XYZ file of N, CA and C in Angstrom:
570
model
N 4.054 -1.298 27.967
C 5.249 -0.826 27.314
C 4.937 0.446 26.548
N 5.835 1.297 26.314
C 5.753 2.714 25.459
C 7.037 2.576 24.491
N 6.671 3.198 23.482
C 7.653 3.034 22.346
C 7.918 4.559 22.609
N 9.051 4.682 22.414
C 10.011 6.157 22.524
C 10.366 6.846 21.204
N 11.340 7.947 20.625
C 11.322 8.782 19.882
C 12.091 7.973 18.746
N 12.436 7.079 19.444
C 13.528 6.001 18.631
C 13.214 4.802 18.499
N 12.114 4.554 18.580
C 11.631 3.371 18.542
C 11.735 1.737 18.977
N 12.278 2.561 20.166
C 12.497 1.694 21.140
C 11.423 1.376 22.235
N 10.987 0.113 22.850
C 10.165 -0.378 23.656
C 10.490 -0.398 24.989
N 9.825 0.458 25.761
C 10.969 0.191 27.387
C 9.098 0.126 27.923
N 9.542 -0.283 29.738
C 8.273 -0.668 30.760
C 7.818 0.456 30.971
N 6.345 0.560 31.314
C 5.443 1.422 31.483
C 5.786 1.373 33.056
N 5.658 2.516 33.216
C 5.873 2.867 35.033
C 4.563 2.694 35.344
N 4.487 1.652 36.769
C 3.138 1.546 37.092
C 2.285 2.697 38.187
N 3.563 3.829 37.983
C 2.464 4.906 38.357
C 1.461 5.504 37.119
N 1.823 4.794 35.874
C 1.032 6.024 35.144
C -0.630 5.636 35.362
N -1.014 7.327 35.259
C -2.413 7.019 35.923
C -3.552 6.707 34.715
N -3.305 6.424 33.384
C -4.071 5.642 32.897
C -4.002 3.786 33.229
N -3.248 3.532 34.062
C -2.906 2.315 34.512
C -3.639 1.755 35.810
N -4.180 1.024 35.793
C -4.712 0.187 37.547
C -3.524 -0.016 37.988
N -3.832 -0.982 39.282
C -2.479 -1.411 40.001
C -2.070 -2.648 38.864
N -0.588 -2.577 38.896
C 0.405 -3.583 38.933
C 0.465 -3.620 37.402
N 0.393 -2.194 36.713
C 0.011 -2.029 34.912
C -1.195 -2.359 34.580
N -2.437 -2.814 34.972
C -3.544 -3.445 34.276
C -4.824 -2.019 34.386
N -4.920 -2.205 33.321
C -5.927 -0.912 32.644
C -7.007 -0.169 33.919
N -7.047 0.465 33.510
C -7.749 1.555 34.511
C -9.280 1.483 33.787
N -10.324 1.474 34.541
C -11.828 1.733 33.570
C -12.154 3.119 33.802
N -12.755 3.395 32.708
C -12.890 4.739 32.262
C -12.743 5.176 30.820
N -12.460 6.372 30.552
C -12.523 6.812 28.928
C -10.841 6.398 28.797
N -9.915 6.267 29.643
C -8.636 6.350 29.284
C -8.372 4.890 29.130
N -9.248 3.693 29.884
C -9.334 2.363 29.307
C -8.946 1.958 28.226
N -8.126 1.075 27.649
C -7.317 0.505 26.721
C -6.103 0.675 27.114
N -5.316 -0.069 25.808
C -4.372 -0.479 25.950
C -3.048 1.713 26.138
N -2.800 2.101 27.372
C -2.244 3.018 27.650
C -0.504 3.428 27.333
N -0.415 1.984 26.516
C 0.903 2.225 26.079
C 1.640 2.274 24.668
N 2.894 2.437 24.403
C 2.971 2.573 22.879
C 2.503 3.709 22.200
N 2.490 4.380 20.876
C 2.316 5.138 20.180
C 1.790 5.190 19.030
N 0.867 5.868 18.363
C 0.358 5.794 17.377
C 1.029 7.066 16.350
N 1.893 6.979 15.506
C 2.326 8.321 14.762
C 2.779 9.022 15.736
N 3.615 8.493 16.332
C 4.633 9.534 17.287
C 2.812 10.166 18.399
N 1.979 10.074 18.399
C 1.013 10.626 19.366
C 0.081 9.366 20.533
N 0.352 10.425 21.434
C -0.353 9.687 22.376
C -1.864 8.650 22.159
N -1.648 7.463 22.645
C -2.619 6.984 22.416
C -4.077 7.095 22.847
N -3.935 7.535 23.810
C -4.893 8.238 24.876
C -5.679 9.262 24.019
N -4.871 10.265 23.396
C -5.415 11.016 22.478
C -5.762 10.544 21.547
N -5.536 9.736 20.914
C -5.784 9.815 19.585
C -7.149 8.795 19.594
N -7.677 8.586 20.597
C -8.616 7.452 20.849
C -9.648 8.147 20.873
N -9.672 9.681 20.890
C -11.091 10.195 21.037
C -12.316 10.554 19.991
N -11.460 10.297 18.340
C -12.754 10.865 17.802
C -12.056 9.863 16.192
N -13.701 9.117 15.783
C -12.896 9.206 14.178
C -12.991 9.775 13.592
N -11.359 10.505 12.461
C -12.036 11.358 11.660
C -13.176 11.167 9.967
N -13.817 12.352 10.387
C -15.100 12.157 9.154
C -15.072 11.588 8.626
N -13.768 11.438 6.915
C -13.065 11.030 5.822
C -13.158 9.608 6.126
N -12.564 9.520 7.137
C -12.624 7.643 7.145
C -14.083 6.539 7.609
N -14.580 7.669 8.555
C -15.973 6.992 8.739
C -16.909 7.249 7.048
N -16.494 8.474 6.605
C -17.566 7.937 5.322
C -16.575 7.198 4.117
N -15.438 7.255 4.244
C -15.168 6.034 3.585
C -15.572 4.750 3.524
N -15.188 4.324 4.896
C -15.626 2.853 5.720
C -17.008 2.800 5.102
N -18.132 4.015 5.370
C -19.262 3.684 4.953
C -19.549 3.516 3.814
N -19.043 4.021 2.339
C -18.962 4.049 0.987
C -18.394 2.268 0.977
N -17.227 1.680 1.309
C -16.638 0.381 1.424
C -17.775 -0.494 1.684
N -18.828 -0.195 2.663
C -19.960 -1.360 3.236
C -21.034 -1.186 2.150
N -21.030 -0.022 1.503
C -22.536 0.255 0.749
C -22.709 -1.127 -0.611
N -21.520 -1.630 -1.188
C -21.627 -2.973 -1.757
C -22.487 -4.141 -1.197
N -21.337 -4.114 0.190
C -21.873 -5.906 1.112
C -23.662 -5.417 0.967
N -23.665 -4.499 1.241
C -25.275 -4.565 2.064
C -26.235 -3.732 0.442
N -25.865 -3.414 -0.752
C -26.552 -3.694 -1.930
C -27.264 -5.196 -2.541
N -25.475 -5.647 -2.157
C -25.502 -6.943 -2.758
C -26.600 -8.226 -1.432
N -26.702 -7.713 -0.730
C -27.604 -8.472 0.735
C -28.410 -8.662 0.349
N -29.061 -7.141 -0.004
C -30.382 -6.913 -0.091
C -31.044 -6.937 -1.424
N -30.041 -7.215 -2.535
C -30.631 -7.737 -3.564
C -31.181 -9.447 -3.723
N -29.845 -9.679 -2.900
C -30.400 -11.505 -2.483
C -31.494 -11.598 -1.752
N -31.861 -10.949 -0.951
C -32.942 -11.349 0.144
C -34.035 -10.474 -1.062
N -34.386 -9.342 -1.789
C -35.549 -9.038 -2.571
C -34.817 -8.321 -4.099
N -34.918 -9.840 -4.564
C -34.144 -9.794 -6.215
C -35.690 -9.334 -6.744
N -34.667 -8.451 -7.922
C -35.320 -7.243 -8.730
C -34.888 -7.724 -10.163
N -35.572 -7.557 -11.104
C -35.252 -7.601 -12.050
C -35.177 -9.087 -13.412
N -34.104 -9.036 -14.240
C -33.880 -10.497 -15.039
C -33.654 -11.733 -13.554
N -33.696 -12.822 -13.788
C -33.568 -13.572 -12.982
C -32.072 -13.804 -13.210
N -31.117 -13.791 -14.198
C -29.971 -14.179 -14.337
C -29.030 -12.746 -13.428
N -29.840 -11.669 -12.838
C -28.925 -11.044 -12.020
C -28.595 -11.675 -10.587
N -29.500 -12.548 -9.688
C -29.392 -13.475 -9.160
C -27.662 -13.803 -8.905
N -27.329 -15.139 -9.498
C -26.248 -15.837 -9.411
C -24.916 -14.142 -9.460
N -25.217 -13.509 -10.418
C -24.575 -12.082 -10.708
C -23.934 -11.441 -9.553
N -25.288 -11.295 -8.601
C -25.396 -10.381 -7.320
C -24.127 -11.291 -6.407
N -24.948 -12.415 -6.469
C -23.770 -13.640 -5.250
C -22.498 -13.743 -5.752
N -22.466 -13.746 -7.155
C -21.048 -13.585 -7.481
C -20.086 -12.436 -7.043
N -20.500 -10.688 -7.408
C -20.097 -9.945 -6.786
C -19.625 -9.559 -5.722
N -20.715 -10.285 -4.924
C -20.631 -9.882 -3.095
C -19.247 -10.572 -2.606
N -19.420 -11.907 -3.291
C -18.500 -12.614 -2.853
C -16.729 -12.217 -3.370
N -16.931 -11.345 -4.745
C -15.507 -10.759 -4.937
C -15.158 -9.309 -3.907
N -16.593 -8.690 -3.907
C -16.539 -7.421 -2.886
C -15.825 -8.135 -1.858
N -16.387 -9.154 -1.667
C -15.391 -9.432 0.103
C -14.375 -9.705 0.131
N -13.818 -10.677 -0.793
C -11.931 -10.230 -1.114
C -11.465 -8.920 -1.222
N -11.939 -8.857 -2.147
C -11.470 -7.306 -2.403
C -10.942 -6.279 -1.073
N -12.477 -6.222 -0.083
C -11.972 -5.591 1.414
C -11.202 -6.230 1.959
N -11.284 -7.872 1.954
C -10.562 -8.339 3.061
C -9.040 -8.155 2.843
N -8.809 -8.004 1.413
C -7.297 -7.557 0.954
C -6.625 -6.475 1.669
N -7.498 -5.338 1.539
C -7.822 -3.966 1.270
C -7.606 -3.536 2.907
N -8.491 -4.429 3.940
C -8.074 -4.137 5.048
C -6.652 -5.128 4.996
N -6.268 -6.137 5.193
C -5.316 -7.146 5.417
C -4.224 -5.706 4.982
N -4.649 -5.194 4.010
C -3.084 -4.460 3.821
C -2.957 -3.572 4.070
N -3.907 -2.488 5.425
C -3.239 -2.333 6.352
C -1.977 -2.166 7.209
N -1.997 -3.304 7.136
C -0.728 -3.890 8.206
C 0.725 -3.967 7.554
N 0.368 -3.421 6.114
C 1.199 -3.125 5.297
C 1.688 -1.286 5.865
N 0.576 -0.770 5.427
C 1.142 0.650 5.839
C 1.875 0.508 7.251
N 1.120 0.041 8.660
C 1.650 0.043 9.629
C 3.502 -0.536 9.565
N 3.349 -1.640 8.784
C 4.610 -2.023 8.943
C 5.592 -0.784 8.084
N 5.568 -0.177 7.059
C 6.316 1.088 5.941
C 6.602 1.934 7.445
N 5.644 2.178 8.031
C 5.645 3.099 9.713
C 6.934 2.997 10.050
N 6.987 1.113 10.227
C 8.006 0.955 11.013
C 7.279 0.462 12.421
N 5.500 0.248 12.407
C 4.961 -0.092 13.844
C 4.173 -1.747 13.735
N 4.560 -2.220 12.961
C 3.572 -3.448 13.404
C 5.045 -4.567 13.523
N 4.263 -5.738 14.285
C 4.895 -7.059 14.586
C 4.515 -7.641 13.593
N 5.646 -8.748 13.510
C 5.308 -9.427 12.398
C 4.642 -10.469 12.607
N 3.669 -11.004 13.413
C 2.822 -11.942 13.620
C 1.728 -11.125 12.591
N 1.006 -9.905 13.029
C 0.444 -8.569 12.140
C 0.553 -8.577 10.529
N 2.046 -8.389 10.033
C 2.525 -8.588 8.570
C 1.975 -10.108 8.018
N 2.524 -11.283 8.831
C 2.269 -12.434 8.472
C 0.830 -12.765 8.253
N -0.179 -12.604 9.312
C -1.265 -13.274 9.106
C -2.176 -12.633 8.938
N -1.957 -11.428 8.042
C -2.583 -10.182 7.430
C -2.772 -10.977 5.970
N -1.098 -11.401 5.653
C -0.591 -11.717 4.052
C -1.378 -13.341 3.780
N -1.568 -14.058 5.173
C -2.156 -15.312 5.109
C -3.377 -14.841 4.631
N -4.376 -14.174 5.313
C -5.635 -13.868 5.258
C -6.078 -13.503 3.719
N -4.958 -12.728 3.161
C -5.430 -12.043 1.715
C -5.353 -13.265 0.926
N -3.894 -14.062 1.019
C -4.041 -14.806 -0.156
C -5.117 -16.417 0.247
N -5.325 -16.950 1.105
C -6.151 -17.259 1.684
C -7.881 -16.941 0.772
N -8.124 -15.652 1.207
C -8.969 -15.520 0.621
C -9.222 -15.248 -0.929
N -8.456 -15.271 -1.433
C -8.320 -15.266 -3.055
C -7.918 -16.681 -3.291
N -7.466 -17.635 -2.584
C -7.587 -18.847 -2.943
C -9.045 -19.146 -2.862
N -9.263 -19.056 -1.528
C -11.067 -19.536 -1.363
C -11.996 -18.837 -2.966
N -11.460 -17.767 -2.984
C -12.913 -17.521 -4.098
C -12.191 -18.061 -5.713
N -11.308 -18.486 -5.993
C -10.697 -19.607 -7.155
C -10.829 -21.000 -6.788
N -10.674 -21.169 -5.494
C -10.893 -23.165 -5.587
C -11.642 -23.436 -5.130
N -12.629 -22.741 -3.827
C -13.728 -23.646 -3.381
C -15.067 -23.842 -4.031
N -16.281 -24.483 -3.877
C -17.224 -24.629 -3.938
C -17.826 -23.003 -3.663
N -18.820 -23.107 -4.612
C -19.059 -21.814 -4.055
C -20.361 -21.144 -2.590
N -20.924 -22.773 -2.506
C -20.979 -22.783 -1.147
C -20.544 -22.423 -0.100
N -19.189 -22.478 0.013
C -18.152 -22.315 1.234
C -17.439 -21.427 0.876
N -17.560 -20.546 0.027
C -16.621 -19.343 -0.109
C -17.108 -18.501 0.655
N -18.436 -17.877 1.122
C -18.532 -16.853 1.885
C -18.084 -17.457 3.834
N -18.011 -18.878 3.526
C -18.277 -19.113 4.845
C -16.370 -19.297 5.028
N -15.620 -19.368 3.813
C -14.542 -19.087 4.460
C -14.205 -17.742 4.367
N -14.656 -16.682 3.592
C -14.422 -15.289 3.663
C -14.436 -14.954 5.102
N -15.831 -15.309 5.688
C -16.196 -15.125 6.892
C -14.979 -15.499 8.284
N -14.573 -16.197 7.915
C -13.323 -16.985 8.742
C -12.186 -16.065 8.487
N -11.644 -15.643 7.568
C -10.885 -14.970 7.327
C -11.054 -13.132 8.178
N -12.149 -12.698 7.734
C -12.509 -12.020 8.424
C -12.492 -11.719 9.760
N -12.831 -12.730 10.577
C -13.041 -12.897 11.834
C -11.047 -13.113 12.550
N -10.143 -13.502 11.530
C -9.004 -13.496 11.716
C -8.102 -12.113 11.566
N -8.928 -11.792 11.029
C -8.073 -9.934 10.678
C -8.703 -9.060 11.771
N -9.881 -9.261 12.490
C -10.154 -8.753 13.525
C -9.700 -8.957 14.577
N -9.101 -10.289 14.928
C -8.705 -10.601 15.625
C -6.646 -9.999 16.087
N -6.152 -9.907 14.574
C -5.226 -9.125 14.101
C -5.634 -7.632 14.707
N -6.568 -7.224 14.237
C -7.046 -6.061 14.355
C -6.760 -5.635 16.277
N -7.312 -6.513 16.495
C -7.295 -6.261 18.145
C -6.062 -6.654 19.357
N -5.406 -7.308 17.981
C -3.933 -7.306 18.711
C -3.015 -6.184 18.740
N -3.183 -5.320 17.568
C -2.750 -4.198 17.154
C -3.139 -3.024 17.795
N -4.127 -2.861 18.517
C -4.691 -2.502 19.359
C -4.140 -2.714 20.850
N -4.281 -4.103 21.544
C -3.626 -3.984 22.320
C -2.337 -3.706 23.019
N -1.476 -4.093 21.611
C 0.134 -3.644 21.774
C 0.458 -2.243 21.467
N -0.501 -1.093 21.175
C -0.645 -0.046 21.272
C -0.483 0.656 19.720
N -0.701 -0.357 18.838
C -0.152 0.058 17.405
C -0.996 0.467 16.849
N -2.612 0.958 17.257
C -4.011 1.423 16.601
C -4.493 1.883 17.785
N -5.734 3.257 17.295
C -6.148 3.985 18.617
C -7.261 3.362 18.457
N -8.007 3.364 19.502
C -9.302 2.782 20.184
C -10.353 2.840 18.915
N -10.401 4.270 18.075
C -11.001 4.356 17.091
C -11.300 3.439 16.035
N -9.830 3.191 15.674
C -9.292 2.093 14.410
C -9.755 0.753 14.670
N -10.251 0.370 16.099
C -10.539 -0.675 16.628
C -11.920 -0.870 15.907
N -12.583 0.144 16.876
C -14.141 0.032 16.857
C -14.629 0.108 15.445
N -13.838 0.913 14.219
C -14.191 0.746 12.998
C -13.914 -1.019 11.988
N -12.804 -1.357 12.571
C -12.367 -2.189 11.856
C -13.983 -3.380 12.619
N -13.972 -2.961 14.040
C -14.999 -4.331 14.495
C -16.525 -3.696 13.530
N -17.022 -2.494 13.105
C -18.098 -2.086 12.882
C -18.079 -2.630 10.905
N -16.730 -2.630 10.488
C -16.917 -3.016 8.967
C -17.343 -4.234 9.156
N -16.488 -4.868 9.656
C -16.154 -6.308 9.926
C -17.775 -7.299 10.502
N -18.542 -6.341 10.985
C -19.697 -6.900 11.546
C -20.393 -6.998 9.782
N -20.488 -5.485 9.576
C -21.388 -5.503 8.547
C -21.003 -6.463 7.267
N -20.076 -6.836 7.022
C -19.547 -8.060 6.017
C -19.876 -8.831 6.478
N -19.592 -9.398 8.053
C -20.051 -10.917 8.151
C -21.556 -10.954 8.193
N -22.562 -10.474 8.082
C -23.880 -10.093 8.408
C -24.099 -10.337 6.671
N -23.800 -9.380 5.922
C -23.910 -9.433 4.245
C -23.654 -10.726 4.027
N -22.251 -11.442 4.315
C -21.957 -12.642 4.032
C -22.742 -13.892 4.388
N -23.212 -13.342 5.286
C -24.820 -14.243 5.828
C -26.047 -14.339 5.110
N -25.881 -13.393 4.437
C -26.961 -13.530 3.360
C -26.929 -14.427 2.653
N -25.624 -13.825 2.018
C -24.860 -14.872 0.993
C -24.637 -15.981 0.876
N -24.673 -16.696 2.155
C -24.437 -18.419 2.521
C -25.861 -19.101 2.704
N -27.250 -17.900 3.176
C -27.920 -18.668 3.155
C -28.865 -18.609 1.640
N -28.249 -17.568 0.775
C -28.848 -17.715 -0.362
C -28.637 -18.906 -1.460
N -27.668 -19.660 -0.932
C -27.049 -20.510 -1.803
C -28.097 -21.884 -1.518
C-alpha cells in the first residue's frame, strides 16, 4: 500500500519495481517494506543514510546502560555505590523505554501511526514504570527487558507498514540490543 498527498491508503501496483512478483519485496538495497511514506518522502530514499545528530544522540542515550554495566561487572570505589549503580541502570531503562515508547507519539501528532503503535507503545511505558515501583527488584530488569523486546517489535511493525525508514529500524534494533545486553548485567548482578 502507498499513502498519498491526502493521506489516503490505496494498492501498490504490482509493477512497481521495488516489488517481486505478486507485491512481495524485491532483494536488494531497495528491499523492505516499498510502500507508504515517511514525511511526505519516499521510503526508498529515505532508507539510505542515518543522519549524524541522531546516531550520536542514540549513542550519548546508550553511554548510561553500558557505564552503569560496567560498573557492575568492575565496581570502583565505596561499596555502597554498588546497589546505587543497579538502582540507576534500572531507572535509565525506563526512562528510554518511555523516551522511545513516545515515539509513536510524534508519529501519531504526524498523523502516521496505527493505533495498535499508539496503544502498545502507552502499554509498554506505563508497564514499565509499574515494574520499577512494584516488583522485586530481581525482576525489574528482566521485565524492562520484556518490555523492550515489545517496542521493537512495535518498532518493526512500523517499519513494515511503511511508517519508519529502514534506518529508524536498524537504530531502534542497535539501542535496543545494547539495553538488553546492559540489562543483562543487571539481572545477573543481583
Amino acid at each position: 500500500m502507498i499513502t498519498d498527498e491526502t493521506g489516503s491508503r490505496t494498492q501498490t501496483p504490482a509493477s512497481d519495481p521495488a516489488l517481486g512478483p505478486a507485491g512481495g519485496l524485491a532483494d536488494g538495497p531497495a528491499a523492505g517494506p516499498a510502500h507508504g511514506n515517511f514525511a511526505g518522502k519516499d521510503l526508498a530514499a529515505s532508507d539510505r543514510k542515518l543522519p549524524r545528530l541522531v546516531s550520536l544522540l542514540a549513542c550519548a542515550g546508550v553511554l548510561p546502560f553500558a557505564a552503569g554495566a560496567f560498573y557492575l561487572i568492575v565496581p570502583f570505589g565505596p561499596g555502597y555505590f554498588y546497589p546505587l549503580a543497579a538502582t540507576a541502570l534500572g531507572w535509565w531503562a525506563v526512562i528510554i523505554l518511555s523516551f522511545m515508547a513516545g515515539s509513536f507519539w510524534g508519529m501519531a501528532v504526524a498523523g502516521q501511526v496505527d493505533p495498535v503503535l499508539l496503544i502498545g507503545s502507552n502499554i509498554a511505558a506505563i508497564l514499565g514504570w509499574a515494574a520499577l515501583i512494584a516488583l522485586p527488584s530481581p525482576w525489574i530488569p528482566v521485565a524492562i527487558t520484556a518490555l523492550f523486546a515489545l517496542l521493537l517489535l512495535l518498532d518493526w511493525r512500523a517499519w513494515a507498514t511503511g511508517q519508519v525508514p529502514l534506518f529508524y529500524l536498524r537504530l531502534r534494533m542497535a539501542i535496543t540490543s545494547a539495553a538488553v545486553l546492559c540489562l543483562s548485567v543487571l539481572v545477573m548482578a543481583q
